[in-house]
Amino acid sequence: MKLKACIFDLDGTLLDSMHVWDNLGANYLKSLNIIPPEDIREILKPMSILQATQYLRKEFGITYTDDEIITQLTHILEQAYFYNIKLKAGVIEFLEKLKTQGVKMCIATATEKYLVEAAVKRLKIFDYFEFITTCTCVGTGKDNPIIYQKSLKKLGAKLDEAIVFEDALYAIETAKKAGFTVVGIYDPSAGSDSEKIKKICDYYTTNLMCLDFI
């Protein structure tokens, strides 16, 4: 294929950040001196932040309002994205390789844009991307291919000229069903899905610089 465009997920793909989301509920409960149950990660994993907020408030008798809990959870995320989260292995080298070949790139993520911008600017990869789009911006999650399709159009490429990079099984399934070439990126948060991901993806790697198709 003549590669003209790359659409990158953020968390678990470019950033080593999934542990922040996986531990968000537990860390929040600990901040209130509440011992989190061992399965709190699995309980909260399929929930939206509002659903998680409501569950935590009701289940643990938290007296804060939903809005106050969301603000507190957001503060934990801000500390991580503003100051602590790091890049995954090979990211800068791979982005530089794509840039030298004239490939246009964007970020398509479920994370709120201001958190994304803070992290990628701090980590000095902001300038590699034409734009950042989020699920909030397009009005739907990655169970719908709209975020990839709109990104493709904005990058000015055809379907057979683009690659999507993702770590999560459900997002990979969405992109593949929409006809995209997909690179699966290993992340511990999706380790139990790795065999399924390998079967679905066109390429699979633990380090972007190990990819040899460009």
PDB file of C-alpha atoms in Angstrom:
ATOM      1  CA  MET A   1       0.000   0.000   0.000  1.00  0.00           C
ATOM      2  CA  LYS A   2       1.004   3.621  -0.502  1.00  0.00           C
ATOM      3  CA  LEU A   3       0.830   4.907   3.062  1.00  0.00           C
ATOM      4  CA  LYS A   4      -0.385   8.506   3.268  1.00  0.00           C
ATOM      5  CA  ALA A   5      -2.108   8.735   6.660  1.00  0.00           C
ATOM      6  CA  CYS A   6      -1.924   7.247  10.151  1.00  0.00           C
ATOM      7  CA  ILE A   7      -4.640   7.511  12.790  1.00  0.00           C
ATOM      8  CA  PHE A   8      -3.312   6.915  16.301  1.00  0.00           C
ATOM      9  CA  ASP A   9      -5.184   6.041  19.433  1.00  0.00           C
ATOM     10  CA  LEU A  10      -3.585   7.693  22.477  1.00  0.00           C
ATOM     11  CA  ASP A  11      -3.875   5.691  25.700  1.00  0.00           C
ATOM     12  CA  GLY A  12      -2.145   2.329  25.540  1.00  0.00           C
ATOM     13  CA  THR A  13      -0.924   3.076  22.009  1.00  0.00           C
ATOM     14  CA  LEU A  14       1.226   6.207  22.202  1.00  0.00           C
ATOM     15  CA  LEU A  15       1.093   6.743  25.954  1.00  0.00           C
ATOM     16  CA  ASP A  16       1.775   4.300  28.772  1.00  0.00           C
ATOM     17  CA  SER A  17      -1.354   5.518  30.524  1.00  0.00           C
ATOM     18  CA  MET A  18      -3.876   2.710  30.806  1.00  0.00           C
ATOM     19  CA  HIS A  19      -2.760   1.995  34.369  1.00  0.00           C
ATOM     20  CA  VAL A  20      -4.075   5.444  35.305  1.00  0.00           C
ATOM     21  CA  TRP A  21      -7.554   4.550  34.082  1.00  0.00           C
ATOM     22  CA  ASP A  22      -7.397   1.009  35.443  1.00  0.00           C
ATOM     23  CA  ASN A  23      -6.521   2.272  38.919  1.00  0.00           C
ATOM     24  CA  LEU A  24      -8.628   5.431  38.919  1.00  0.00           C
ATOM     25  CA  GLY A  25     -11.471   4.058  41.027  1.00  0.00           C
ATOM     26  CA  ALA A  26      -9.181   2.335  43.506  1.00  0.00           C
ATOM     27  CA  ASN A  27      -6.985   5.391  43.921  1.00  0.00           C
ATOM     28  CA  TYR A  28     -10.007   7.605  44.420  1.00  0.00           C
ATOM     29  CA  LEU A  29     -11.384   5.358  47.155  1.00  0.00           C
ATOM     30  CA  LYS A  30      -7.971   5.259  48.831  1.00  0.00           C
ATOM     31  CA  SER A  31      -7.912   9.070  48.817  1.00  0.00           C
ATOM     32  CA  LEU A  32     -11.084   8.885  50.939  1.00  0.00           C
ATOM     33  CA  ASN A  33      -9.514   6.282  53.253  1.00  0.00           C
ATOM     34  CA  ILE A  34     -11.809   3.591  51.826  1.00  0.00           C
ATOM     35  CA  ILE A  35     -10.238   0.206  51.112  1.00  0.00           C
ATOM     36  CA  PRO A  36     -11.199  -0.711  47.507  1.00  0.00           C
ATOM     37  CA  PRO A  37     -12.446  -4.235  46.796  1.00  0.00           C
ATOM     38  CA  GLU A  38     -10.067  -6.393  44.761  1.00  0.00           C
ATOM     39  CA  ASP A  39     -12.423  -6.477  41.764  1.00  0.00           C
ATOM     40  CA  ILE A  40     -13.084  -2.718  41.604  1.00  0.00           C
ATOM     41  CA  ARG A  41     -11.150  -2.427  38.324  1.00  0.00           C
ATOM     42  CA  GLU A  42     -13.315  -5.004  36.578  1.00  0.00           C
ATOM     43  CA  ILE A  43     -16.512  -3.520  38.020  1.00  0.00           C
ATOM     44  CA  LEU A  44     -15.750  -0.023  36.735  1.00  0.00           C
ATOM     45  CA  LYS A  45     -14.084  -0.981  33.430  1.00  0.00           C
ATOM     46  CA  PRO A  46     -17.239  -1.007  31.250  1.00  0.00           C
ATOM     47  CA  MET A  47     -18.717   2.119  32.868  1.00  0.00           C
ATOM     48  CA  SER A  48     -18.655   5.711  31.682  1.00  0.00           C
ATOM     49  CA  ILE A  49     -17.191   8.193  34.143  1.00  0.00           C
ATOM     50  CA  LEU A  50     -20.717   9.251  35.153  1.00  0.00           C
ATOM     51  CA  GLN A  51     -21.801   5.651  35.680  1.00  0.00           C
ATOM     52  CA  ALA A  52     -18.658   4.978  37.705  1.00  0.00           C
ATOM     53  CA  THR A  53     -19.294   8.092  39.765  1.00  0.00           C
ATOM     54  CA  GLN A  54     -22.834   7.032  40.585  1.00  0.00           C
ATOM     55  CA  TYR A  55     -21.718   3.508  41.450  1.00  0.00           C
ATOM     56  CA  LEU A  56     -18.972   4.731  43.786  1.00  0.00           C
ATOM     57  CA  ARG A  57     -21.285   7.200  45.520  1.00  0.00           C
ATOM     58  CA  LYS A  58     -24.037   4.654  46.153  1.00  0.00           C
ATOM     59  CA  GLU A  59     -21.896   1.576  46.844  1.00  0.00           C
ATOM     60  CA  PHE A  60     -19.519   3.222  49.303  1.00  0.00           C
ATOM     61  CA  GLY A  61     -21.822   5.809  50.863  1.00  0.00           C
ATOM     62  CA  ILE A  62     -19.824   8.760  49.542  1.00  0.00           C
ATOM     63  CA  THR A  63     -21.550  11.991  50.510  1.00  0.00           C
ATOM     64  CA  TYR A  64     -20.190  14.112  47.662  1.00  0.00           C
ATOM     65  CA  THR A  65     -22.485  14.896  44.729  1.00  0.00           C
ATOM     66  CA  ASP A  66     -21.911  13.336  41.306  1.00  0.00           C
ATOM     67  CA  ASP A  67     -20.437  16.610  40.038  1.00  0.00           C
ATOM     68  CA  GLU A  68     -18.071  16.835  43.002  1.00  0.00           C
ATOM     69  CA  ILE A  69     -16.881  13.247  42.516  1.00  0.00           C
ATOM     70  CA  ILE A  70     -16.311  13.829  38.800  1.00  0.00           C
ATOM     71  CA  THR A  71     -14.274  16.929  39.678  1.00  0.00           C
ATOM     72  CA  GLN A  72     -12.182  14.883  42.118  1.00  0.00           C
ATOM     73  CA  LEU A  73     -11.649  12.080  39.587  1.00  0.00           C
ATOM     74  CA  THR A  74     -10.720  14.633  36.957  1.00  0.00           C
ATOM     75  CA  HIS A  75      -8.106  16.094  39.282  1.00  0.00           C
ATOM     76  CA  ILE A  76      -6.446  12.668  39.550  1.00  0.00           C
ATOM     77  CA  LEU A  77      -6.407  12.406  35.738  1.00  0.00           C
ATOM     78  CA  GLU A  78      -5.034  15.930  35.370  1.00  0.00           C
ATOM     79  CA  GLN A  79      -2.131  15.176  37.694  1.00  0.00           C
ATOM     80  CA  ALA A  80      -1.285  12.139  35.567  1.00  0.00           C
ATOM     81  CA  TYR A  81      -1.589  13.776  32.131  1.00  0.00           C
ATOM     82  CA  PHE A  82      -0.068  17.104  33.133  1.00  0.00           C
ATOM     83  CA  TYR A  83       2.941  15.677  34.969  1.00  0.00           C
ATOM     84  CA  ASN A  84       3.485  11.912  35.067  1.00  0.00           C
ATOM     85  CA  ILE A  85       2.389   9.813  32.084  1.00  0.00           C
ATOM     86  CA  LYS A  86       5.196   8.679  29.771  1.00  0.00           C
ATOM     87  CA  LEU A  87       5.486   7.599  26.144  1.00  0.00           C
ATOM     88  CA  LYS A  88       5.495   3.955  25.153  1.00  0.00           C
ATOM     89  CA  ALA A  89       8.641   2.447  23.669  1.00  0.00           C
ATOM     90  CA  GLY A  90       9.666   3.582  20.191  1.00  0.00           C
ATOM     91  CA  VAL A  91       7.037   6.298  19.799  1.00  0.00           C
ATOM     92  CA  ILE A  92       9.185   9.322  18.978  1.00  0.00           C
ATOM     93  CA  GLU A  93      11.446   7.344  16.643  1.00  0.00           C
ATOM     94  CA  PHE A  94       8.440   5.920  14.796  1.00  0.00           C
ATOM     95  CA  LEU A  95       6.678   9.272  14.469  1.00  0.00           C
ATOM     96  CA  GLU A  96       9.878  10.817  13.151  1.00  0.00           C
ATOM     97  CA  LYS A  97      10.184   8.019  10.592  1.00  0.00           C
ATOM     98  CA  LEU A  98       6.638   8.641   9.373  1.00  0.00           C
ATOM     99  CA  LYS A  99       7.232  12.396   9.234  1.00  0.00           C
ATOM    100  CA  THR A 100      10.344  12.015   7.062  1.00  0.00           C
ATOM    101  CA  GLN A 101       8.268   9.953   4.626  1.00  0.00           C
ATOM    102  CA  GLY A 102       5.580  12.640   4.400  1.00  0.00           C
ATOM    103  CA  VAL A 103       2.879  10.610   6.145  1.00  0.00           C
ATOM    104  CA  LYS A 104       0.157  12.724   7.731  1.00  0.00           C
ATOM    105  CA  MET A 105      -0.829  11.776  11.276  1.00  0.00           C
ATOM    106  CA  CYS A 106      -3.578  12.503  13.771  1.00  0.00           C
ATOM    107  CA  ILE A 107      -4.728  11.364  17.208  1.00  0.00           C
ATOM    108  CA  ALA A 108      -8.217   9.885  17.642  1.00  0.00           C
ATOM    109  CA  THR A 109      -9.029   9.221  21.288  1.00  0.00           C
ATOM    110  CA  ALA A 110     -11.737   8.867  23.908  1.00  0.00           C
ATOM    111  CA  THR A 111      -9.753  11.049  26.325  1.00  0.00           C
ATOM    112  CA  GLU A 112     -10.765  14.679  26.718  1.00  0.00           C
ATOM    113  CA  LYS A 113      -8.840  16.997  24.411  1.00  0.00           C
ATOM    114  CA  TYR A 114      -7.321  19.269  27.044  1.00  0.00           C
ATOM    115  CA  LEU A 115      -5.743  16.258  28.781  1.00  0.00           C
ATOM    116  CA  VAL A 116      -4.412  14.967  25.456  1.00  0.00           C
ATOM    117  CA  GLU A 117      -2.898  18.309  24.527  1.00  0.00           C
ATOM    118  CA  ALA A 118      -1.256  18.702  27.930  1.00  0.00           C
ATOM    119  CA  ALA A 119       0.398  15.285  27.691  1.00  0.00           C
ATOM    120  CA  VAL A 120       1.571  15.382  24.071  1.00  0.00           C
ATOM    121  CA  LYS A 121       2.952  18.910  24.422  1.00  0.00           C
ATOM    122  CA  ARG A 122       4.829  17.961  27.589  1.00  0.00           C
ATOM    123  CA  LEU A 123       6.189  14.849  25.866  1.00  0.00           C
ATOM    124  CA  LYS A 124       7.150  16.866  22.764  1.00  0.00           C
ATOM    125  CA  ILE A 125       5.120  14.941  20.177  1.00  0.00           C
ATOM    126  CA  PHE A 126       2.355  17.515  19.590  1.00  0.00           C
ATOM    127  CA  ASP A 127       3.891  18.860  16.373  1.00  0.00           C
ATOM    128  CA  TYR A 128       3.859  15.482  14.643  1.00  0.00           C
ATOM    129  CA  PHE A 129       0.068  15.552  14.369  1.00  0.00           C
ATOM    130  CA  GLU A 130      -2.199  17.444  12.001  1.00  0.00           C
ATOM    131  CA  PHE A 131      -4.978  17.495  14.595  1.00  0.00           C
ATOM    132  CA  ILE A 132      -6.455  15.788  17.646  1.00  0.00           C
ATOM    133  CA  THR A 133     -10.026  14.537  17.592  1.00  0.00           C
ATOM    134  CA  THR A 134     -11.957  12.943  20.440  1.00  0.00           C
ATOM    135  CA  CYS A 135     -15.050  10.851  20.954  1.00  0.00           C
ATOM    136  CA  THR A 136     -16.615  13.891  22.596  1.00  0.00           C
ATOM    137  CA  CYS A 137     -15.940  15.932  19.440  1.00  0.00           C
ATOM    138  CA  VAL A 138     -17.606  13.415  17.111  1.00  0.00           C
ATOM    139  CA  GLY A 139     -20.397  12.520  19.542  1.00  0.00           C
ATOM    140  CA  THR A 140     -19.845   8.765  19.721  1.00  0.00           C
ATOM    141  CA  GLY A 141     -17.476   6.176  21.147  1.00  0.00           C
ATOM    142  CA  LYS A 142     -15.110   3.833  19.355  1.00  0.00           C
ATOM    143  CA  ASP A 143     -17.791   1.203  19.055  1.00  0.00           C
ATOM    144  CA  ASN A 144     -18.728   3.351  16.059  1.00  0.00           C
ATOM    145  CA  PRO A 145     -16.230   3.991  13.196  1.00  0.00           C
ATOM    146  CA  ILE A 146     -17.176   7.659  12.788  1.00  0.00           C
ATOM    147  CA  ILE A 147     -14.071   8.907  14.618  1.00  0.00           C
ATOM    148  CA  TYR A 148     -11.837   7.003  12.190  1.00  0.00           C
ATOM    149  CA  GLN A 149     -13.838   7.942   9.113  1.00  0.00           C
ATOM    150  CA  LYS A 150     -13.884  11.649   9.955  1.00  0.00           C
ATOM    151  CA  SER A 151     -10.175  11.559  10.736  1.00  0.00           C
ATOM    152  CA  LEU A 152      -9.451   9.876   7.399  1.00  0.00           C
ATOM    153  CA  LYS A 153     -11.407  12.497   5.494  1.00  0.00           C
ATOM    154  CA  LYS A 154      -9.705  15.346   7.330  1.00  0.00           C
ATOM    155  CA  LEU A 155      -6.281  13.842   6.581  1.00  0.00           C
ATOM    156  CA  GLY A 156      -7.189  13.795   2.897  1.00  0.00           C
ATOM    157  CA  ALA A 157      -6.465  10.108   2.345  1.00  0.00           C
ATOM    158  CA  LYS A 158      -8.351   7.123   0.968  1.00  0.00           C
ATOM    159  CA  LEU A 159      -9.215   4.041   3.014  1.00  0.00           C
ATOM    160  CA  ASP A 160      -6.502   1.934   1.367  1.00  0.00           C
ATOM    161  CA  GLU A 161      -3.892   4.627   2.052  1.00  0.00           C
ATOM    162  CA  ALA A 162      -4.335   4.753   5.834  1.00  0.00           C
ATOM    163  CA  ILE A 163      -3.549   2.744   8.950  1.00  0.00           C
ATOM    164  CA  VAL A 164      -5.231   2.817  12.354  1.00  0.00           C
ATOM    165  CA  PHE A 165      -3.135   2.110  15.464  1.00  0.00           C
ATOM    166  CA  GLU A 166      -5.044   0.777  18.483  1.00  0.00           C
ATOM    167  CA  ASP A 167      -4.540  -1.309  21.626  1.00  0.00           C
ATOM    168  CA  ALA A 168      -8.118  -2.127  22.696  1.00  0.00           C
ATOM    169  CA  LEU A 169      -9.964  -5.092  21.194  1.00  0.00           C
ATOM    170  CA  TYR A 170     -13.328  -3.370  20.750  1.00  0.00           C
ATOM    171  CA  ALA A 171     -11.762  -0.393  18.952  1.00  0.00           C
ATOM    172  CA  ILE A 172      -9.706  -2.703  16.738  1.00  0.00           C
ATOM    173  CA  GLU A 173     -12.850  -4.627  15.821  1.00  0.00           C
ATOM    174  CA  THR A 174     -14.616  -1.382  14.927  1.00  0.00           C
ATOM    175  CA  ALA A 175     -11.799  -0.155  12.684  1.00  0.00           C
ATOM    176  CA  LYS A 176     -11.446  -3.524  10.929  1.00  0.00           C
ATOM    177  CA  LYS A 177     -15.174  -3.786  10.254  1.00  0.00           C
ATOM    178  CA  ALA A 178     -14.993  -0.336   8.670  1.00  0.00           C
ATOM    179  CA  GLY A 179     -12.317  -1.592   6.262  1.00  0.00           C
ATOM    180  CA  PHE A 180      -9.195  -0.055   7.789  1.00  0.00           C
ATOM    181  CA  THR A 181      -5.764  -1.630   7.930  1.00  0.00           C
ATOM    182  CA  VAL A 182      -5.067  -1.945  11.662  1.00  0.00           C
ATOM    183  CA  VAL A 183      -1.915  -2.229  13.748  1.00  0.00           C
ATOM    184  CA  GLY A 184      -2.504  -3.704  17.191  1.00  0.00           C
ATOM    185  CA  ILE A 185      -0.253  -2.373  19.951  1.00  0.00           C
ATOM    186  CA  TYR A 186       0.294  -4.593  22.965  1.00  0.00           C
ATOM    187  CA  ASP A 187      -0.677  -3.113  26.307  1.00  0.00           C
ATOM    188  CA  PRO A 188      -0.931  -4.980  29.620  1.00  0.00           C
ATOM    189  CA  SER A 189      -4.467  -3.648  30.114  1.00  0.00           C
ATOM    190  CA  ALA A 190      -5.594  -5.711  27.115  1.00  0.00           C
ATOM    191  CA  GLY A 191      -3.280  -8.644  27.761  1.00  0.00           C
ATOM    192  CA  SER A 192      -6.133 -11.124  28.135  1.00  0.00           C
ATOM    193  CA  ASP A 193      -7.341 -10.123  24.649  1.00  0.00           C
ATOM    194  CA  SER A 194      -3.948 -10.360  22.953  1.00  0.00           C
ATOM    195  CA  GLU A 195      -4.622 -13.596  21.069  1.00  0.00           C
ATOM    196  CA  LYS A 196      -7.918 -12.273  19.692  1.00  0.00           C
ATOM    197  CA  ILE A 197      -6.227  -9.005  18.758  1.00  0.00           C
ATOM    198  CA  LYS A 198      -3.431 -10.812  16.899  1.00  0.00           C
ATOM    199  CA  LYS A 199      -5.980 -12.702  14.796  1.00  0.00           C
ATOM    200  CA  ILE A 200      -7.903  -9.570  13.845  1.00  0.00           C
ATOM    201  CA  CYS A 201      -5.077  -7.105  13.182  1.00  0.00           C
ATOM    202  CA  ASP A 202      -3.017  -6.808  10.038  1.00  0.00           C
ATOM    203  CA  TYR A 203       0.068  -6.189  12.201  1.00  0.00           C
ATOM    204  CA  TYR A 204       0.776  -6.580  15.915  1.00  0.00           C
ATOM    205  CA  THR A 205       3.705  -5.301  17.958  1.00  0.00           C
ATOM    206  CA  THR A 206       4.983  -4.465  21.423  1.00  0.00           C
ATOM    207  CA  ASN A 207       7.164  -1.665  20.073  1.00  0.00           C
ATOM    208  CA  LEU A 208       6.310   0.595  17.130  1.00  0.00           C
ATOM    209  CA  MET A 209       9.914   0.590  15.904  1.00  0.00           C
ATOM    210  CA  CYS A 210       9.678  -3.157  15.350  1.00  0.00           C
ATOM    211  CA  LEU A 211       7.220  -2.577  12.499  1.00  0.00           C
ATOM    212  CA  ASP A 212       8.911  -3.057   9.143  1.00  0.00           C
ATOM    213  CA  PHE A 213       6.233  -2.116   6.618  1.00  0.00           C
ATOM    214  CA  ILE A 214       7.491   1.449   6.170  1.00  0.00           C
TER     215      ILE A 214
END
